[in-house]
CSV table of C-alpha atoms in Angstrom, one decimal:
chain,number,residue,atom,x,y,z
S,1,UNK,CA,0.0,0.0,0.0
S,2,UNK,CA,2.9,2.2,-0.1
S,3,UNK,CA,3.9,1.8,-3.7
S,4,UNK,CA,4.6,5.3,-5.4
S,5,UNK,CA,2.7,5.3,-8.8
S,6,UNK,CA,4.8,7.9,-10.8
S,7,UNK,CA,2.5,8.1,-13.7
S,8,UNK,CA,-0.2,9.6,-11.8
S,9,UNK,CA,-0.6,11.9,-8.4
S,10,UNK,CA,-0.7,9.9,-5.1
S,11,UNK,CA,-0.9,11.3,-1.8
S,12,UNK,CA,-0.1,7.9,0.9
S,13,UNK,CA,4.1,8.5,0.3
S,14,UNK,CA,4.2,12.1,1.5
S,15,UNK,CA,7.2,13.9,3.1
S,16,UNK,CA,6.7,14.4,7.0
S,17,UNK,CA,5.1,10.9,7.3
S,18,UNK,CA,7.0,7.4,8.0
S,19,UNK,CA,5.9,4.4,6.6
S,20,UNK,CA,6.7,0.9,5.6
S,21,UNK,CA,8.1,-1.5,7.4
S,22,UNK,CA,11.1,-0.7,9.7
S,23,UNK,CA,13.3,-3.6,9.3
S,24,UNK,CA,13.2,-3.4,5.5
S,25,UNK,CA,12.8,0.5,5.8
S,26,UNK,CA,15.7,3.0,4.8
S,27,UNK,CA,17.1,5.4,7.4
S,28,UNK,CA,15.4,8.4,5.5
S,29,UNK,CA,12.2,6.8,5.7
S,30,UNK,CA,12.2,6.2,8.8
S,31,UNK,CA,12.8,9.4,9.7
S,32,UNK,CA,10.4,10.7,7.3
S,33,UNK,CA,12.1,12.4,5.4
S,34,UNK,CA,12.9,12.8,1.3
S,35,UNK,CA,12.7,9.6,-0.4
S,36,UNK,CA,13.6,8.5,-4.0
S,37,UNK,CA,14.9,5.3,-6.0
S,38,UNK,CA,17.5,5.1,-3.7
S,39,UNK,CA,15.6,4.0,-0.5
S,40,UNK,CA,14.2,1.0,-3.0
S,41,UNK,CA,17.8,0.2,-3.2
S,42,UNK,CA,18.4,0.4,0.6
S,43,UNK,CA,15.2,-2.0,1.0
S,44,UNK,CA,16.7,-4.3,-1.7
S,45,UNK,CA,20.2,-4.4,0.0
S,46,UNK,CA,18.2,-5.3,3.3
S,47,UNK,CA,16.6,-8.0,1.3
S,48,UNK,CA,19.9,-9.3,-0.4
S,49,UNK,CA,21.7,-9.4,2.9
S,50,UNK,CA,18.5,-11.6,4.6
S,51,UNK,CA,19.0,-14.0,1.0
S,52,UNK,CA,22.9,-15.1,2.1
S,53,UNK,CA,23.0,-14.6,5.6
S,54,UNK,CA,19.0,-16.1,6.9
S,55,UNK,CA,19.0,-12.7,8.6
S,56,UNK,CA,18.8,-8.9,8.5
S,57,UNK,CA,21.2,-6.3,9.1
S,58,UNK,CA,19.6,-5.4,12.2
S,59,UNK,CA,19.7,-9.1,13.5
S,60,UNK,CA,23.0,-9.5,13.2
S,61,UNK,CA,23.8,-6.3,14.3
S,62,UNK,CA,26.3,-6.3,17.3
S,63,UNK,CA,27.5,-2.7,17.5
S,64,UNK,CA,26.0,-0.6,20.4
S,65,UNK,CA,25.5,2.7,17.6
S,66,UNK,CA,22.9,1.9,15.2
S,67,UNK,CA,25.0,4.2,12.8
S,68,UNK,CA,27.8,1.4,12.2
S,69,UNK,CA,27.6,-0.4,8.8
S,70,UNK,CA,26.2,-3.9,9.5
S,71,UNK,CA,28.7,-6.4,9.2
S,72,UNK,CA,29.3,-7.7,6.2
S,73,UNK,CA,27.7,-10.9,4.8
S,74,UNK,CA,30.8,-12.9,4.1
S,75,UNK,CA,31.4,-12.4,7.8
S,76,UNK,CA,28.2,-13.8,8.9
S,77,UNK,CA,28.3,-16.5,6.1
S,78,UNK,CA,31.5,-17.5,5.0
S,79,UNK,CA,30.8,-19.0,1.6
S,80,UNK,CA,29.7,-15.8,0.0
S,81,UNK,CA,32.5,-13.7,-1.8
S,82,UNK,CA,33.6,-10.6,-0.6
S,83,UNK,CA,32.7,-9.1,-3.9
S,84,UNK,CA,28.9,-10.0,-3.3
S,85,UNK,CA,29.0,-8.9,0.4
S,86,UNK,CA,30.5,-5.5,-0.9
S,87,UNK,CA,27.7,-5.0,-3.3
S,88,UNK,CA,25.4,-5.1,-0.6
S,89,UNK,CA,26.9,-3.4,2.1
S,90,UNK,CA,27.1,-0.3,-1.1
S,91,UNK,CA,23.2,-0.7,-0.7
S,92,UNK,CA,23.0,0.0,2.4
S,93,UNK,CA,24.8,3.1,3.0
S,94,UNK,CA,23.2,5.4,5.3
S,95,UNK,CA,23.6,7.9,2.9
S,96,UNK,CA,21.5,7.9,0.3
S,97,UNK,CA,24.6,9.6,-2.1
S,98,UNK,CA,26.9,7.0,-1.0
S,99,UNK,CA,24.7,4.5,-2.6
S,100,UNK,CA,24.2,3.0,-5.8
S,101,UNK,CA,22.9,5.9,-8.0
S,102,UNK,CA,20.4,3.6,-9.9
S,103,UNK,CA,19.3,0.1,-9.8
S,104,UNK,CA,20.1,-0.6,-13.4
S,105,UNK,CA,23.7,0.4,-12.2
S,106,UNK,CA,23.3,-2.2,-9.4
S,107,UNK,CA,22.1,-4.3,-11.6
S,108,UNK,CA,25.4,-3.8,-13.9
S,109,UNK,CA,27.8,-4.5,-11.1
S,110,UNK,CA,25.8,-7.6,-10.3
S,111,UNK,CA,26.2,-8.9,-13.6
S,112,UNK,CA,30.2,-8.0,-13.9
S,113,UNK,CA,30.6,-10.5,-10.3
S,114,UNK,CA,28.4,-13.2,-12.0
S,115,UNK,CA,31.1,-12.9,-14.6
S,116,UNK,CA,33.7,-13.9,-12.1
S,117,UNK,CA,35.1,-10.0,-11.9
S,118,UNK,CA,35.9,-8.3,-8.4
S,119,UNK,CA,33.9,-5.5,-7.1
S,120,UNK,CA,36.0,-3.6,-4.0
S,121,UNK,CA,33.8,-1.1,-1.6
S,122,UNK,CA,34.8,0.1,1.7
S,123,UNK,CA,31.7,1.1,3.9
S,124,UNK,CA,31.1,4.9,5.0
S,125,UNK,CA,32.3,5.1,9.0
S,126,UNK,CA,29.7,7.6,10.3
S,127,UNK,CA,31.3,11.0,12.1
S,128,UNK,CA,30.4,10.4,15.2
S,129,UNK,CA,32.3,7.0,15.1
S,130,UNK,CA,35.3,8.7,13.6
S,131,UNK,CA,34.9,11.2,16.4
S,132,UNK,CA,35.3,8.4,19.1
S,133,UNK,CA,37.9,6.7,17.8
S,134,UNK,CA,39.6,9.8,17.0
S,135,UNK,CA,38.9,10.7,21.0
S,136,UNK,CA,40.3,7.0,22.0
S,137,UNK,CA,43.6,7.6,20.4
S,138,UNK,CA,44.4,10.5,21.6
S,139,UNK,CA,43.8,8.9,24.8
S,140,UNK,CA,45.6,6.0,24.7
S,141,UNK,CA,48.5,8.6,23.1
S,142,UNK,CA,48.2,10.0,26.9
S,143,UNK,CA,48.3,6.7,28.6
S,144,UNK,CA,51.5,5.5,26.3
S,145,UNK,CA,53.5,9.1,27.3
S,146,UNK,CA,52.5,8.6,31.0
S,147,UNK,CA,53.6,5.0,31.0
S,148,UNK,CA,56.8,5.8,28.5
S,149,UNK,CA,57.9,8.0,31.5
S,150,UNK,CA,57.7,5.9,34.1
S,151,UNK,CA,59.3,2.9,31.9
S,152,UNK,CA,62.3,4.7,30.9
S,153,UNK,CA,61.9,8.7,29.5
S,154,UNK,CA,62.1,9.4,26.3
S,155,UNK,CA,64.0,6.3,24.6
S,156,UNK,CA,61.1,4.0,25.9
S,157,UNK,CA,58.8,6.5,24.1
S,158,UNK,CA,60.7,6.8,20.8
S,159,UNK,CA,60.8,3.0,19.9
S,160,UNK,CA,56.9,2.6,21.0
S,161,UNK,CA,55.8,5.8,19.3
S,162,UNK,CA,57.4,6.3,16.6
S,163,UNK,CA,54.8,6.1,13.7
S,164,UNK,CA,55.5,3.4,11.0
S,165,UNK,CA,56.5,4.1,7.9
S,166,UNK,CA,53.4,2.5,6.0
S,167,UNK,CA,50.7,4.8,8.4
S,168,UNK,CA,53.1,8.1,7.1
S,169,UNK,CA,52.2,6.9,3.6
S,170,UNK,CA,48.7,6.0,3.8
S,171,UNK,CA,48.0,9.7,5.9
S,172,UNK,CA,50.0,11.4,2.8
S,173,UNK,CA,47.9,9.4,0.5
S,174,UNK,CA,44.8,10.6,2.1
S,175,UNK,CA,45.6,13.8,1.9
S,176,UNK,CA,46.6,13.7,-1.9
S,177,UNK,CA,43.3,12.0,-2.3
S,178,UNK,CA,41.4,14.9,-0.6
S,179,UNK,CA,43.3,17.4,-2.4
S,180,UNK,CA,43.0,15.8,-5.7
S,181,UNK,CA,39.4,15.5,-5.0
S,182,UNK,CA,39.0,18.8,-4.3
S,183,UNK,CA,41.0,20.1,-7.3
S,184,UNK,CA,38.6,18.2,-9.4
S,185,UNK,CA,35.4,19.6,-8.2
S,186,UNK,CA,36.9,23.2,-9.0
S,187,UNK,CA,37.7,22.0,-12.3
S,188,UNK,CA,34.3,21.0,-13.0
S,189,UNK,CA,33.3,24.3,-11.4
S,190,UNK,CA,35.7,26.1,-13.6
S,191,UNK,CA,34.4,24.1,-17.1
S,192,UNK,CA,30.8,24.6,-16.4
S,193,UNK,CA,31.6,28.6,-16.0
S,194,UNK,CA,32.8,28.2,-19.0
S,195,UNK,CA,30.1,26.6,-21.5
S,196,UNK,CA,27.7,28.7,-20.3
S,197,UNK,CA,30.3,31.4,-21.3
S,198,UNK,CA,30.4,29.9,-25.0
S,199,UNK,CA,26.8,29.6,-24.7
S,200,UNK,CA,26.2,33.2,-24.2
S,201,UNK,CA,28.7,33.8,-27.0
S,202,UNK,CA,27.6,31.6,-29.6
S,203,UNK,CA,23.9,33.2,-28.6
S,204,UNK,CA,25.2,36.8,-29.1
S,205,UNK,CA,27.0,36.4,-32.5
S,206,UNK,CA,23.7,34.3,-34.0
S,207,UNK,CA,21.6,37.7,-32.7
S,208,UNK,CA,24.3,39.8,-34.2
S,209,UNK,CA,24.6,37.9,-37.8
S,210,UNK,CA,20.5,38.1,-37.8
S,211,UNK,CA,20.2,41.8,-37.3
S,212,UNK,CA,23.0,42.5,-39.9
S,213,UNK,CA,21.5,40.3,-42.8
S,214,UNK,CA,18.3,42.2,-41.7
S,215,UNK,CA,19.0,45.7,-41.7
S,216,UNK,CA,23.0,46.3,-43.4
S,217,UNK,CA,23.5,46.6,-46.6
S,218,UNK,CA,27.3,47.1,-47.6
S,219,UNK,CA,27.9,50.3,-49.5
S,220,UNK,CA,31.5,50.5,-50.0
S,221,UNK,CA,34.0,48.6,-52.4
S,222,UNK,CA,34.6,45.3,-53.0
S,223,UNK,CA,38.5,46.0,-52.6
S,224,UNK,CA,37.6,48.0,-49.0
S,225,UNK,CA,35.6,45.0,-48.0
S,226,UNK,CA,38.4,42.4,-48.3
S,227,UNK,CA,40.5,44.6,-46.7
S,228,UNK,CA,38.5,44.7,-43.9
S,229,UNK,CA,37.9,41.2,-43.2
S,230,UNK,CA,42.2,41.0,-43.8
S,231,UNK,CA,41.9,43.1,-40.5
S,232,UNK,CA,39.3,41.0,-38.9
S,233,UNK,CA,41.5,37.8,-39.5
S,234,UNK,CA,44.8,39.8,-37.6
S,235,UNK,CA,42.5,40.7,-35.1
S,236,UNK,CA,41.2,36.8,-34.7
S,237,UNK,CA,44.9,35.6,-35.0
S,238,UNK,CA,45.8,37.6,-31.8
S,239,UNK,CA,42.4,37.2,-29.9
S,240,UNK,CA,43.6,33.3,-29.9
S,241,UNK,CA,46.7,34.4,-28.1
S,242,UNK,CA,45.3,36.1,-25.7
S,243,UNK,CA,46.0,40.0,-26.5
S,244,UNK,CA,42.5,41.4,-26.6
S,245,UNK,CA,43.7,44.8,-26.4
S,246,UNK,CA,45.3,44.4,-30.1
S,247,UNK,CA,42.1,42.6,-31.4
S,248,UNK,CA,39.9,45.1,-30.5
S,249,UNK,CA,42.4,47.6,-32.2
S,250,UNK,CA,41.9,45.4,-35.0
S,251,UNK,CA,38.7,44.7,-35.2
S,252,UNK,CA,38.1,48.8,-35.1
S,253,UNK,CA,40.2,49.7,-38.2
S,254,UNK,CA,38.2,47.2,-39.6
S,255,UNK,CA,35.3,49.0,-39.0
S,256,UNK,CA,36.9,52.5,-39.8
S,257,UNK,CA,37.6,50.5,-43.2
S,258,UNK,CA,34.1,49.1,-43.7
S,259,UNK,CA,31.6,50.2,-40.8
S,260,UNK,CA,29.0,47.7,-41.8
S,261,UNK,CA,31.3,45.1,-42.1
S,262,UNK,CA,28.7,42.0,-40.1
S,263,UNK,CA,31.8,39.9,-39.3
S,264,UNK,CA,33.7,43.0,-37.5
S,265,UNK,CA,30.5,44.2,-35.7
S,266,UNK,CA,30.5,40.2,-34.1
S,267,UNK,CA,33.8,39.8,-33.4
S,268,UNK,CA,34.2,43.2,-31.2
S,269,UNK,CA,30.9,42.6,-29.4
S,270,UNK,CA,32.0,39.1,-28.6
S,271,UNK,CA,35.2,39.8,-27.7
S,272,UNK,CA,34.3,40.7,-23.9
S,273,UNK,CA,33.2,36.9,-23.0
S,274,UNK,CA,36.2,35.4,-25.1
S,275,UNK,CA,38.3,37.5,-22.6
S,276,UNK,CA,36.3,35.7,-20.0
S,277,UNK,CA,36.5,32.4,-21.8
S,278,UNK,CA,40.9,32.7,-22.2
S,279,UNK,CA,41.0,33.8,-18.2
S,280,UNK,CA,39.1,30.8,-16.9
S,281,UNK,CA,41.2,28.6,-19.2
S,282,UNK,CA,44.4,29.5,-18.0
S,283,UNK,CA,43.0,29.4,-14.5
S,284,UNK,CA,41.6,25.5,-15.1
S,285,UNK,CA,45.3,25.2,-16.4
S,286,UNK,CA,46.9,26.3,-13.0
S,287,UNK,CA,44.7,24.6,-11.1
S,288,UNK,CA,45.9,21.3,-12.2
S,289,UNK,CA,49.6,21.9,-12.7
S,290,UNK,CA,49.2,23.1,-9.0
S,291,UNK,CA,48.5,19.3,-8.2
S,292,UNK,CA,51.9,17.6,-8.5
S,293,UNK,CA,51.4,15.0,-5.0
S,294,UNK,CA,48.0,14.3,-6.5
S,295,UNK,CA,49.7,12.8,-9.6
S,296,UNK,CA,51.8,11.2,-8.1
S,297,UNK,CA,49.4,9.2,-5.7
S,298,UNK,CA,48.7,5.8,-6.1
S,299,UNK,CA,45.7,4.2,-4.8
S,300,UNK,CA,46.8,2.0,-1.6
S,301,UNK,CA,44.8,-1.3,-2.9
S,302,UNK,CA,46.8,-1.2,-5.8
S,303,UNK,CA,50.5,-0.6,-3.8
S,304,UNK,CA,49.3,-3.9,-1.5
S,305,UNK,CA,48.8,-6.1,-5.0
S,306,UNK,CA,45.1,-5.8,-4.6
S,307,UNK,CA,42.8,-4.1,-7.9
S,308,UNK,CA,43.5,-0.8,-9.2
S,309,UNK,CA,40.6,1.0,-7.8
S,310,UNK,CA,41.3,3.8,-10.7
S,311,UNK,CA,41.1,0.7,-13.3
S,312,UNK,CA,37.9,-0.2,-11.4
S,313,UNK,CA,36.2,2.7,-12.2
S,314,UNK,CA,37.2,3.0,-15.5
S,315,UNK,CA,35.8,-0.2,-16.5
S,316,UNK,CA,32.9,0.3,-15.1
S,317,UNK,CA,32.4,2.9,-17.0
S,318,UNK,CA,33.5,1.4,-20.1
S,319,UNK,CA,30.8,-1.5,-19.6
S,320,UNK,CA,27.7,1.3,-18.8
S,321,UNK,CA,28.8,3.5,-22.1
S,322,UNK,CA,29.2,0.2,-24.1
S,323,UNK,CA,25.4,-0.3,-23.0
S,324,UNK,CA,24.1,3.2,-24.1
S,325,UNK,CA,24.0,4.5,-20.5
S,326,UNK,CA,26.7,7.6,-21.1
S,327,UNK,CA,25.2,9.8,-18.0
S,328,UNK,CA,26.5,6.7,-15.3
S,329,UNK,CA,29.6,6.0,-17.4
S,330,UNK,CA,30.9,9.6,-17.0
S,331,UNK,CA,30.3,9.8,-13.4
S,332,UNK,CA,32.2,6.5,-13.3
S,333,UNK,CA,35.0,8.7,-15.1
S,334,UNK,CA,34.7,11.5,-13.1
S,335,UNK,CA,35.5,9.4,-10.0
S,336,UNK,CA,38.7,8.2,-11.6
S,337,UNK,CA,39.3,11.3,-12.7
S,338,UNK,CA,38.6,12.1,-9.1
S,339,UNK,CA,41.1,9.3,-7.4
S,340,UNK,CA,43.7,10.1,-9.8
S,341,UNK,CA,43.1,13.3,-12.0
S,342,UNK,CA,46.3,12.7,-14.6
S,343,UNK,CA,45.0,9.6,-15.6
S,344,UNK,CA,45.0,9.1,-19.5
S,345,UNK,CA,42.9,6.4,-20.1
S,346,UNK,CA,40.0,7.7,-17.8
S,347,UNK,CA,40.8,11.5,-19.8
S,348,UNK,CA,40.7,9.7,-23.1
S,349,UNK,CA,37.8,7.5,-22.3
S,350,UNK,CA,35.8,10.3,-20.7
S,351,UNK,CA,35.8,12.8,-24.0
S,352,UNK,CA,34.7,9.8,-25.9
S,353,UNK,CA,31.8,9.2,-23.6
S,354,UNK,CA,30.7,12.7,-24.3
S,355,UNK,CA,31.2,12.9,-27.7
S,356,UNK,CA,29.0,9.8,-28.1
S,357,UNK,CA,26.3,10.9,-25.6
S,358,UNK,CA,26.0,14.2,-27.8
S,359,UNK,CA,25.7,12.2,-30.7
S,360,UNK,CA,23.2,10.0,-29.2
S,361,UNK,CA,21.1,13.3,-28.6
């Protein structure tokens, strides 16, 4: 009785009211709040899990903080593989973003394990958790210094404290991840600025080549007109390398030359957003030169012998574009773009991707 009927207006799923069953329910259900395909997905992991294991997540759940990931069902029953158990425990994030974004990309992964290929997932440790343990080390920090003292001083201290090599690397990782990460999202920030720049530009000059064809008539010599569009062309040539002050010279002695001249009249009213366009360029550009420790990261699966978490998402991708679904094979690309934002293939792969969806269109 709780089925949403998207063709048509229904009023018994409403925001501000919980229903549906609470073991099977999501966490924004239950607290009666937004809901979309996602919280199927949730109620589909619960199910999954109960399939393998003979029991729900909430069953088998042992941790005092109902904001733990459950444990996972290769725990609980052996025999299934870890790739399975990560698939479910995906589908059961808390966090409806953390989750898979659709169920025919669940459906995807699902097929790629029955194929014998390895899905890796790491669940989503909830802040407050990190908060304790974050509050336990640092006390067990003051309980090693007190005890160092009394055991010896400070050489007692060095050879118990001393942080090993391999947690230095994984905290530099993690922070070459973050930065990476956050590089990226400005980059998409940065590209989005500026299509709707060419947008607007591309908008303008088709307004501007209109009105002229409407109401301009040229009146001067063929000779005079050629000249002018010479000018236009010197003007264009510098535009591109980024001295607008000596294309707008140019594109006025074009129109001293020719004052009706359609292409001059564009050019010069455009030039203001192509301006625009060349400064957010060469900003994109610093950004990611500015990332040297991001390129050079390397995801720790791969460093241990595990998968290639980069190749993972890559083909993913590959496999959802290969199917027709461009929108999820991008954001497959974005996250490898994301984990490791140098990477050629997932460059490569990803202006494919984009190329074919616009063709699709």
């Amino acid at each position: 009785g709780i089925a949403k009927d998207w063709t048509r207006e229904t009023t018994i799923t409403q925001f501000g009211v919980a229903l549906g069953t609470p073991r099977y329910a999501s966490p924004e259900q239950k607290a009666a709040a937004k809901v979309d395909g996602r919280s199927d997905i949730y109620s589909l992991g619960v199910v999954m899990y109960e399939m393998v294991t003979g029991k729900t997540p909430a069953q088998v759940q042992t941790s005092a903080s109902s904001l733990d990931p459950p444990p996972a069902p290769s725990t609980v029953e052996p025999t299934i593989s870890d790739s399975y158990s990560n698939l479910v425990l995906k589908a059961l994030e808390r966090r409806p973003e953390k989750r898979f974004a659709s169920a025919d990309l669940l459906l995807e992964t699902l097929d790629r394990i029955i194929e014998g290929k390895s899905f890796h997932y790491i669940p989503t440790m909830p802040r407050q958790k990190k908060l304790m343990l974050a509050g336990g080390a640092a006390g067990l920090l003051v309980l090693l210094l007190v005890g160092g003292w009394f055991a010896g001083g400070g050489q007692w201290v060095q050879s118990h404290l001393a942080p090993p090599a391999s947690q230095e690397a994984m905290e530099n990782a993690a922070k070459a991840e973050q930065a990476a990460k956050a590089a990226q999202e400005e980059a998409q920030r940065l590209q989005k600025e500026m299509d709707d720049l060419k947008k607007r530009q591309a908008e303008a000059e088709e307004q501007r080549r209109l009105a002229d064809q409407k109401s301009r008539v040229p009146k001067i010599s063929p000779e005079l007109v050629e000249k002018a569009k010479k000018l236009v062309e010197l003007g264009e040539h510098r535009a591109k390398q980024g001295d607008f002050e000596g294309a707008s010279a140019k594109y006025k002695e074009a129109l001293g030359v020719a004052p009706d001249l359609v292409e001059a009249h564009s050019a010069l009213d455009s030039l203001p957003v192509r301006k625009q366009l060349w400064d957010k360029q060469k900003e994109l550009e610093r950004l990611t030169k500015s990332q040297p420790a991001a390129a050079q990261h390397k995801p720790a699966t791969a460093a241990r012998g595990g998968a290639d978490p980069v190749k993972t998402q890559i083909d993913t991708a590959a496999a959802l574009i290969r199917g027709g679904k461009y929108k999820e094979g991008i954001g497959f690309l974005n996250l490898a773009l994301t984990m490791d934002p140098h990477n050629r293939e997932a460059q490569e792969k990803l202006q494919e991707a984009k190329r074919m969806q616009a063709e699709a269109r």
